Short mmCIF file of N, CA and C in Angstrom, two decimals:
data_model
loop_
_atom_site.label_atom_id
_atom_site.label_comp_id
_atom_site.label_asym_id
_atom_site.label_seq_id
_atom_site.Cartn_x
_atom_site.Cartn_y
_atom_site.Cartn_z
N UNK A 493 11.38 54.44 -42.42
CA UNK A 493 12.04 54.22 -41.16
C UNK A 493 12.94 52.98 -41.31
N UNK A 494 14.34 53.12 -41.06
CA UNK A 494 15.23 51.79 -40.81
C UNK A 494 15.29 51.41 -39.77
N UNK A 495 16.01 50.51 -39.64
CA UNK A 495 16.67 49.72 -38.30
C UNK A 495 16.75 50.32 -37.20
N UNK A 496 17.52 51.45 -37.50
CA UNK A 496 17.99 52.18 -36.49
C UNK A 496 17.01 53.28 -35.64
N UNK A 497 16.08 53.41 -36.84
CA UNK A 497 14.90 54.29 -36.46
C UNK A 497 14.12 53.47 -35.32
N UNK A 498 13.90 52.30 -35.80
CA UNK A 498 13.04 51.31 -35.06
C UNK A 498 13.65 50.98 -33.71
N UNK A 499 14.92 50.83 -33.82
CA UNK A 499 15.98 50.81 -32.22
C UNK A 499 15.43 52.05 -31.30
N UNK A 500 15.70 52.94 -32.00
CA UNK A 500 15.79 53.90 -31.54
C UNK A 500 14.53 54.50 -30.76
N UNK A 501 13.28 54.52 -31.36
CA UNK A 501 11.91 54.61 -30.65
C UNK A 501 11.47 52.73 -29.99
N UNK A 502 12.04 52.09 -30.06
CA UNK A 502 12.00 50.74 -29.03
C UNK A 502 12.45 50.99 -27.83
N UNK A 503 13.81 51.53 -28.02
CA UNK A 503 14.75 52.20 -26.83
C UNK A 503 14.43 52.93 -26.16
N UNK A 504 13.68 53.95 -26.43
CA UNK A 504 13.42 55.26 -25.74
C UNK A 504 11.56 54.62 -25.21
N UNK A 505 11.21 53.80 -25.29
CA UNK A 505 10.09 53.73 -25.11
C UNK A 505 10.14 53.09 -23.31
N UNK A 506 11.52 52.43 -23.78
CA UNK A 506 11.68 51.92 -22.18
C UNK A 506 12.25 52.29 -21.58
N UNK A 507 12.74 53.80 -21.57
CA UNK A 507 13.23 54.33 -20.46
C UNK A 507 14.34 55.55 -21.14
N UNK A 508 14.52 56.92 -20.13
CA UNK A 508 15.39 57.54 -20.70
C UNK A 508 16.08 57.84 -19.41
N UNK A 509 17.58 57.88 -19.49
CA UNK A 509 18.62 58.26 -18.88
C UNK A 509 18.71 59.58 -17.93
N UNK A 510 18.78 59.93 -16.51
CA UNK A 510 18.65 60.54 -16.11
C UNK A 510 20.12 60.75 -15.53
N UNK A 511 20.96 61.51 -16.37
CA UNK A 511 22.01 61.72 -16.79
C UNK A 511 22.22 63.43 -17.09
N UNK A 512 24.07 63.47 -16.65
CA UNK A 512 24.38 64.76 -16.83
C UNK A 512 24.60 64.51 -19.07
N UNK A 513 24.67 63.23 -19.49
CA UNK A 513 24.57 63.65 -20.89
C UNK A 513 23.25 62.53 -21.82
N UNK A 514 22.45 62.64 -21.34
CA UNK A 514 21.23 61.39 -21.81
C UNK A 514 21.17 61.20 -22.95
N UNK A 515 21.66 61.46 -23.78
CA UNK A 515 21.10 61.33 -25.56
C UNK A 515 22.88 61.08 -26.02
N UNK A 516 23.75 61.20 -25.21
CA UNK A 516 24.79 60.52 -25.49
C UNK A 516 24.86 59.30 -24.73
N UNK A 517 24.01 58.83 -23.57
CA UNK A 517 24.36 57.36 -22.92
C UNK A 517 23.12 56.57 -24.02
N UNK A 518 22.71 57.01 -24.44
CA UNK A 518 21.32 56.49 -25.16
C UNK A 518 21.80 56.40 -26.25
N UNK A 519 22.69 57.27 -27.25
CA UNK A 519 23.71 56.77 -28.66
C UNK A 519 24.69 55.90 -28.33
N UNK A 520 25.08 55.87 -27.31
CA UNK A 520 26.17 54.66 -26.87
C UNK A 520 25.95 53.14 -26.87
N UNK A 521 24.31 53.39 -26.66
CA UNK A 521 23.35 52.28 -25.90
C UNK A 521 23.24 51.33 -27.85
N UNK A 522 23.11 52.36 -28.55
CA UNK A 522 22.37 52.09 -30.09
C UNK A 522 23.87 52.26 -31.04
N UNK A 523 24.77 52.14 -30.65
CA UNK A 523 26.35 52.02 -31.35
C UNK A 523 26.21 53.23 -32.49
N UNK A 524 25.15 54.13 -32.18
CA UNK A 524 25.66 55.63 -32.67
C UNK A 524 26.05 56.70 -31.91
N UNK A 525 26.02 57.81 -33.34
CA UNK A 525 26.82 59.19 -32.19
C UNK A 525 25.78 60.02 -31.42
N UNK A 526 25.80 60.61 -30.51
CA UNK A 526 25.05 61.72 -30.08
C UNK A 526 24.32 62.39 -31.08
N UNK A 527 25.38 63.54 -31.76
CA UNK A 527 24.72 63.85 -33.21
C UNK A 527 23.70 63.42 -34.26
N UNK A 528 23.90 61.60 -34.16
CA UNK A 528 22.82 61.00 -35.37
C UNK A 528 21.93 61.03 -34.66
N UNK A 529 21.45 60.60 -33.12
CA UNK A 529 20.73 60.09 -32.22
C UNK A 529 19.96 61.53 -32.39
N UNK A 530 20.78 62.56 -32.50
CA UNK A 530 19.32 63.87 -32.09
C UNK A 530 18.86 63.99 -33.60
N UNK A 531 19.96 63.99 -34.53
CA UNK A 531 19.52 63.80 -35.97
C UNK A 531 18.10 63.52 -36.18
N UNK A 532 18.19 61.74 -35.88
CA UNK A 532 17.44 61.41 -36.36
C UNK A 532 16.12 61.02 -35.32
N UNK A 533 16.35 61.26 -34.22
CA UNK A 533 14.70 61.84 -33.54
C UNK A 533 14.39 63.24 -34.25
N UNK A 534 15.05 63.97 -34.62
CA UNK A 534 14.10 65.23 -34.87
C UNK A 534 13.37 64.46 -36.41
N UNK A 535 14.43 64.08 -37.32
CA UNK A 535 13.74 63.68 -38.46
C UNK A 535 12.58 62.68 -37.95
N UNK A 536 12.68 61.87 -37.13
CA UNK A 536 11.20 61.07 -36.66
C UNK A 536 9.95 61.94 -36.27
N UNK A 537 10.21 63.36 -35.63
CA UNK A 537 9.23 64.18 -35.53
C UNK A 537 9.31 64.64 -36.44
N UNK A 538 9.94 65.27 -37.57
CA UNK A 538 9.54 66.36 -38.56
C UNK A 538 8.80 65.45 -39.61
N UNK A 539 8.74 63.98 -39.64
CA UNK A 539 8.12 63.23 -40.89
C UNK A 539 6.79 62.96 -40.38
N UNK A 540 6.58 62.39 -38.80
CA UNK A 540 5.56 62.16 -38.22
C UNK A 540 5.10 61.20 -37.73
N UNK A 541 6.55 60.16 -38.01
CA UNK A 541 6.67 58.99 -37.21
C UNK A 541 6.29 58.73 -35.58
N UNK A 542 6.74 60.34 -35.16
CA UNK A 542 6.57 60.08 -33.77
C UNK A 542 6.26 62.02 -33.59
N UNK A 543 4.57 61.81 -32.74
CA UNK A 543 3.92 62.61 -32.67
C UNK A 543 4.54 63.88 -31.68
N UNK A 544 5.47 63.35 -30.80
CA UNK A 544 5.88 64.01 -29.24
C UNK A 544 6.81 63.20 -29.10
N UNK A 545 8.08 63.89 -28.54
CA UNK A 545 9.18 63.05 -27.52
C UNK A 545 9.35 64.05 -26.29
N UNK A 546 8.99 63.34 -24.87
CA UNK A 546 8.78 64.27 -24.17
C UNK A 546 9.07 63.47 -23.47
N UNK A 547 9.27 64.17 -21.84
CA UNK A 547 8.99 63.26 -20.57
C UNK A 547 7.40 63.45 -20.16
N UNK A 548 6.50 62.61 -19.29
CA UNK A 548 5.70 62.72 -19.16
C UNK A 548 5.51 62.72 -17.61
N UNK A 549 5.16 63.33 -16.37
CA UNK A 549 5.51 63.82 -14.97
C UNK A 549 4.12 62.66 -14.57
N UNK A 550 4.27 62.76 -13.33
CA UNK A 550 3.29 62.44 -12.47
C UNK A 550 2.17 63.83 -11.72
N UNK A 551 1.51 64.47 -12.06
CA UNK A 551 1.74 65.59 -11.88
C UNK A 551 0.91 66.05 -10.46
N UNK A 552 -0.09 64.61 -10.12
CA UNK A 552 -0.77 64.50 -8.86
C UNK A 552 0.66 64.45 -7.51
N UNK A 553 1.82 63.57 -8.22
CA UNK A 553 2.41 63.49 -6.91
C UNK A 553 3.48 64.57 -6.92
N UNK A 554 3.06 65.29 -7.48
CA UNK A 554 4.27 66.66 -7.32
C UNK A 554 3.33 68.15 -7.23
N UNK A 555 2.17 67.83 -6.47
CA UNK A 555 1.34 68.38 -5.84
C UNK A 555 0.31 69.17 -6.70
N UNK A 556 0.26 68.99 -7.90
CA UNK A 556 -0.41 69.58 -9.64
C UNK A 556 -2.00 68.28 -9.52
N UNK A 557 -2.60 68.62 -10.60
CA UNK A 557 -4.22 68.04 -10.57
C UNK A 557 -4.14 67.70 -12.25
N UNK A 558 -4.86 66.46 -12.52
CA UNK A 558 -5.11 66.32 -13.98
C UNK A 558 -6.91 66.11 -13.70
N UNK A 559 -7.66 66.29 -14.80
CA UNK A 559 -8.96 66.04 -15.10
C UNK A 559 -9.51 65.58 -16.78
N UNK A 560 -10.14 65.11 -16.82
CA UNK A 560 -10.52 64.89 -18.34
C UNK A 560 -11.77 65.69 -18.42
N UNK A 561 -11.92 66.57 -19.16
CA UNK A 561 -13.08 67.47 -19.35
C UNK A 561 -13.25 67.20 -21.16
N UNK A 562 -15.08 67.28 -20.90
CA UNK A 562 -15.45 67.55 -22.38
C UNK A 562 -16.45 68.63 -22.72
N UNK A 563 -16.78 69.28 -23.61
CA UNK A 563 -17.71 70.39 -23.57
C UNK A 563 -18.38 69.42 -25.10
N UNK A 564 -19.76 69.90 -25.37
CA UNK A 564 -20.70 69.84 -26.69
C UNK A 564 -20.69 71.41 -27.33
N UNK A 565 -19.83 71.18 -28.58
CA UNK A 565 -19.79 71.99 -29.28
C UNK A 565 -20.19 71.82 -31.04
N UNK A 566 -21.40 73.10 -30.89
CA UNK A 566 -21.64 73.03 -32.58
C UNK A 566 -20.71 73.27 -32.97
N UNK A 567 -20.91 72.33 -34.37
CA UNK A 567 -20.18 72.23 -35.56
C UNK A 567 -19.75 73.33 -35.98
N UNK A 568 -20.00 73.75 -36.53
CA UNK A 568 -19.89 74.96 -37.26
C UNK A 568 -19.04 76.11 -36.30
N UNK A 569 -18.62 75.99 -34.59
CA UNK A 569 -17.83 76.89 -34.08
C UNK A 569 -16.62 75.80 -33.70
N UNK A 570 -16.49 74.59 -34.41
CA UNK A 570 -15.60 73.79 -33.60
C UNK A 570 -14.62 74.43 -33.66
N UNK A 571 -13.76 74.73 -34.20
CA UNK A 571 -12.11 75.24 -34.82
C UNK A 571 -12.27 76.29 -34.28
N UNK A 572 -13.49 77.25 -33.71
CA UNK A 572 -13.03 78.79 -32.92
C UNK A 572 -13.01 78.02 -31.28
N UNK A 573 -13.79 77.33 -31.08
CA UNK A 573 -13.84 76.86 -29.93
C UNK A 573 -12.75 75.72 -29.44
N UNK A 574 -11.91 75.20 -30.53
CA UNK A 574 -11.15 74.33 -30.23
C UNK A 574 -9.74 75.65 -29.72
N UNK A 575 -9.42 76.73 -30.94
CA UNK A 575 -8.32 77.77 -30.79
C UNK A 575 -8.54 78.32 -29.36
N UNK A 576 -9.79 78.41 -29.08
CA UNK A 576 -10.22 79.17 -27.27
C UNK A 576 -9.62 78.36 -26.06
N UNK A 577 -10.31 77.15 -26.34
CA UNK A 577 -9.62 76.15 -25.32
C UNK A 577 -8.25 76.06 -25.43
N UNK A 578 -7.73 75.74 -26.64
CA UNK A 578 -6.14 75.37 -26.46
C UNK A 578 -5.72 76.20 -26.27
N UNK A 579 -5.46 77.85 -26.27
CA UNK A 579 -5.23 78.50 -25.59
C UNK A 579 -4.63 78.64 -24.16
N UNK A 580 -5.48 78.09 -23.61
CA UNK A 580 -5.22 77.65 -21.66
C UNK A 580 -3.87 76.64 -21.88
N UNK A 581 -3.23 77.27 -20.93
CA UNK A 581 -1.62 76.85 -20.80
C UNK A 581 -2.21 75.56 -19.88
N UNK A 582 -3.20 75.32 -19.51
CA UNK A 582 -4.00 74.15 -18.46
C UNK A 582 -4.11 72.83 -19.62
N UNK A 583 -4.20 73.18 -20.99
CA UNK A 583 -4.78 72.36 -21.94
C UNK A 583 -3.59 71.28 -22.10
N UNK A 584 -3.54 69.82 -21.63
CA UNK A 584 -2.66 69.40 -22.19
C UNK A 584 -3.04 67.99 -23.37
N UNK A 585 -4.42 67.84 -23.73
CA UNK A 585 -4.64 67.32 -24.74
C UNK A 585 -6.16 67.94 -25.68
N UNK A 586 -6.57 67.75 -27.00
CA UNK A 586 -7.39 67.80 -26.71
C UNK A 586 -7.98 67.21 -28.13
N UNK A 587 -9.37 66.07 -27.70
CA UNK A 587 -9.44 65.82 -29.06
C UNK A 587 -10.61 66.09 -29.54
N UNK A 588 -11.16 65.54 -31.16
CA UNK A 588 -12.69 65.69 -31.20
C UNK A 588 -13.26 64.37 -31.13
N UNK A 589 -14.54 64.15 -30.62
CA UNK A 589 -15.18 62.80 -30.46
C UNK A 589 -16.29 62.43 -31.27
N UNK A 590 -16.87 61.43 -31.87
CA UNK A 590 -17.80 61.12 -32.37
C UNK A 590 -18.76 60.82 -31.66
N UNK A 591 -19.10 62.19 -31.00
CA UNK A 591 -20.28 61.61 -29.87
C UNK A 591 -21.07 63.26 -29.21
N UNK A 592 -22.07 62.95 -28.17
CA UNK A 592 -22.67 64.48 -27.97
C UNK A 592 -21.69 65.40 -27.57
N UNK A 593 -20.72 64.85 -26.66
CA UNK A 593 -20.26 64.97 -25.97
C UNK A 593 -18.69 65.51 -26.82
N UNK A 594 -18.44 66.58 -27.84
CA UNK A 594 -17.36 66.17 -28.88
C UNK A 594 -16.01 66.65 -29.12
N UNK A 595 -16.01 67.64 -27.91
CA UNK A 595 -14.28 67.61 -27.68
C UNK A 595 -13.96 67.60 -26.31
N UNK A 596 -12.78 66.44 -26.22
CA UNK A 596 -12.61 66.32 -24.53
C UNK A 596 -10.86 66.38 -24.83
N UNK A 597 -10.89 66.90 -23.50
CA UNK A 597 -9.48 67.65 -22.99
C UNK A 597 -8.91 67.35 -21.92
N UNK A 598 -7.41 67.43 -22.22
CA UNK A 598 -7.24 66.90 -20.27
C UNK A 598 -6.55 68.57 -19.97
N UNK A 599 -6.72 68.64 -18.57
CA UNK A 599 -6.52 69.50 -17.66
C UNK A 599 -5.51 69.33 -17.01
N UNK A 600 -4.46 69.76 -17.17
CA UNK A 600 -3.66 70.02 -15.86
C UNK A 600 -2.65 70.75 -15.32
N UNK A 601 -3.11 71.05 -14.15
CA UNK A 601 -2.71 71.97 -13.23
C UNK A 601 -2.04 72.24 -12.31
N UNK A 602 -1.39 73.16 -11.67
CA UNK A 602 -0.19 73.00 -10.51
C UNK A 602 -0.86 72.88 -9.27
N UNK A 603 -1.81 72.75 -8.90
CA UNK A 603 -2.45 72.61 -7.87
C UNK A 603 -4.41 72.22 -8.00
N UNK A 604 -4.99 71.29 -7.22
CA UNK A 604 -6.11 71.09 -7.56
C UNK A 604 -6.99 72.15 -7.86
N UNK A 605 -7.26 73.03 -7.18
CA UNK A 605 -8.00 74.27 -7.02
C UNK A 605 -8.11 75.10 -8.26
N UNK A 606 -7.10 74.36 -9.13
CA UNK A 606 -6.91 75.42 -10.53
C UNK A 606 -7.71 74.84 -11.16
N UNK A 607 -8.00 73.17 -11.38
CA UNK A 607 -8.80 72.73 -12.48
C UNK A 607 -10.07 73.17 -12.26
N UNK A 608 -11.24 73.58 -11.44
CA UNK A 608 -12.33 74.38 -10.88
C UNK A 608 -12.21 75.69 -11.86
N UNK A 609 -11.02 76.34 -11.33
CA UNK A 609 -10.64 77.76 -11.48
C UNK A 609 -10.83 77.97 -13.32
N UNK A 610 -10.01 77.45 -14.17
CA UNK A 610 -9.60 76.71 -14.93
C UNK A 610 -11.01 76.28 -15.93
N UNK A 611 -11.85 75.54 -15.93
CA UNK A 611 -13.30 75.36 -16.14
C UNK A 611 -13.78 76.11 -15.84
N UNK A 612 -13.99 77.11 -14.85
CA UNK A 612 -15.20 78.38 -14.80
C UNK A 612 -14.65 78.90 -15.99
N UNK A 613 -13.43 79.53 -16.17
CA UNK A 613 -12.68 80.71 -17.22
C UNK A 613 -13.13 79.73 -19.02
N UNK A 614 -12.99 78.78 -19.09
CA UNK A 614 -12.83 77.86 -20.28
C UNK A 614 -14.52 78.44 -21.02
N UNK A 615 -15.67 78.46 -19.54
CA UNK A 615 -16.99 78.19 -19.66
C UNK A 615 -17.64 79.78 -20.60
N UNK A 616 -16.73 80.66 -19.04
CA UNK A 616 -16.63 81.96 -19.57
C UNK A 616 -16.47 82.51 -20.71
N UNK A 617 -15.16 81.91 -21.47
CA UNK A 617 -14.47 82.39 -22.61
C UNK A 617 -15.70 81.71 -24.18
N UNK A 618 -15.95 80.23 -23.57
CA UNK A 618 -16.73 79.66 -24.66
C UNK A 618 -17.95 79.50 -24.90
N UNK A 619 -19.01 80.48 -23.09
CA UNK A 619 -20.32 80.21 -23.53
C UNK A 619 -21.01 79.24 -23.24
N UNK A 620 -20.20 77.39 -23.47
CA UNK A 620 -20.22 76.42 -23.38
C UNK A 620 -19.50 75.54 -21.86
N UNK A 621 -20.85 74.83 -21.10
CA UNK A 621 -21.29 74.40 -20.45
C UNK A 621 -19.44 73.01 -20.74
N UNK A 622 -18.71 73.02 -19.38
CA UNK A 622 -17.81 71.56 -19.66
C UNK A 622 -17.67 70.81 -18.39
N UNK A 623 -17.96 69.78 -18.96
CA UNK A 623 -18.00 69.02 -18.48
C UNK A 623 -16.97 67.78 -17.47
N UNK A 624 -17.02 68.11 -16.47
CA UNK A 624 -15.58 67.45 -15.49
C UNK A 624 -15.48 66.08 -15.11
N UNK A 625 -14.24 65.11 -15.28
CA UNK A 625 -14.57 64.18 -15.40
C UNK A 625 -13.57 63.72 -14.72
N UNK A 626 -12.91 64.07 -13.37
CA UNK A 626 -12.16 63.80 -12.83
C UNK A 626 -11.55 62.08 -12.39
N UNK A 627 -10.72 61.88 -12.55
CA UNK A 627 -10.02 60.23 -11.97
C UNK A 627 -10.01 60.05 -10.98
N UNK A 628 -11.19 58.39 -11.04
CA UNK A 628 -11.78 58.01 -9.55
C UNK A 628 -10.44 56.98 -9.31
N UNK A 629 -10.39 56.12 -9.96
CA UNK A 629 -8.84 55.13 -9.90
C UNK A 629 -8.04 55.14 -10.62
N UNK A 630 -6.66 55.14 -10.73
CA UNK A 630 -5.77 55.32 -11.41
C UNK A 630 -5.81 53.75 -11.64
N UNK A 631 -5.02 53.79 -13.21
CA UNK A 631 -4.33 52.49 -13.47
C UNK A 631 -3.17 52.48 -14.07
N UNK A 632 -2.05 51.41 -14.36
CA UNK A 632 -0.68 51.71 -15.11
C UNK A 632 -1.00 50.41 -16.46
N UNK A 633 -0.86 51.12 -17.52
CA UNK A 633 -0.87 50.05 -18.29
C UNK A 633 0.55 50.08 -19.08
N UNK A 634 1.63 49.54 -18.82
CA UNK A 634 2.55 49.48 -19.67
C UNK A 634 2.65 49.10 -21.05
N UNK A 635 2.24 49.94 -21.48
CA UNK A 635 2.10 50.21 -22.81
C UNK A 635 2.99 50.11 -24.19
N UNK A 636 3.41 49.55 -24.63
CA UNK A 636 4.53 49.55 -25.98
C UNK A 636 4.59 48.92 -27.11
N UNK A 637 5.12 50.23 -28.21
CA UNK A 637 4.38 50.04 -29.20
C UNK A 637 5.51 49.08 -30.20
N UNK A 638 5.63 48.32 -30.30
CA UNK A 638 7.12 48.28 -31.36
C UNK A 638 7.39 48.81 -32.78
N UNK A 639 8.10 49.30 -32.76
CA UNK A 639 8.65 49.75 -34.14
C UNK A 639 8.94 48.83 -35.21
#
């Protein structure tokens, strides 16, 4: 990663342009072209520098539900039971844990009523009992990583 790589995920960490051309006010911003700017984010994802470039929603205030769910799954079915879960278009993370408790997932949904909905079908499909772990307080931690 050079200079520019490092600008470039510094930059975008604090904010992206909500713009009829965003990845050209954002190469303007970094004294490159549009072209290098998508260039070389894709090369930052295709090497693995950077896991996701995405926007990330609020999804409670646009009337959607998030939850953190975990299920206890033997070993030996993790990888069929991990392909089952991720499956669900509901799945938007999901990891394994070093604990009883060993893959947890977040949930979310266009409306509350789905994450319920959503966990019965997960329980259905896997057999396995999951566990809901819904957000009692939100917090903001501004977070950033430097390059």
């Amino acid at each position: 990663m050079d200079a520019i790589d490092r600008d470039i995920i510094n930059t975008l960490q604090a904010g992206f342009p909500i713009c009829p051309s965003p990845y050209k006010q954002v190469a303007q911003g970094l004294n490159i072209s549009e072209p290098e700017l998508l260039t070389r984010l894709q090369g930052l994802l295709d090497s693995g520098f950077l896991s996701r470039f995405g926007p990330l929603f609020h999804a409670e205030q646009m009337g959607g539900a998030l939850t953190l769910a975990a299920v206890k799954v033997p070993e030996q079915d993790f990888e069929n039971i991990a392909d089952t879960i991720n499956a669900f278009p509901e799945v938007a993370h999901n990891y394994a844990r070093s604990h009883e408790l060993n893959m947890w997932f977040v949930l979310a949904t266009e409306n509350p009523a789905q994450i319920e909905q959503t966990i019965v079908k997960i329980e259905q499909q896997t057999g396995l009992q999951v566990y809901n772990m819904p957000k009692i307080h939100e917090y903001f931690v501004g977070l950033k990583l430097e390059a």
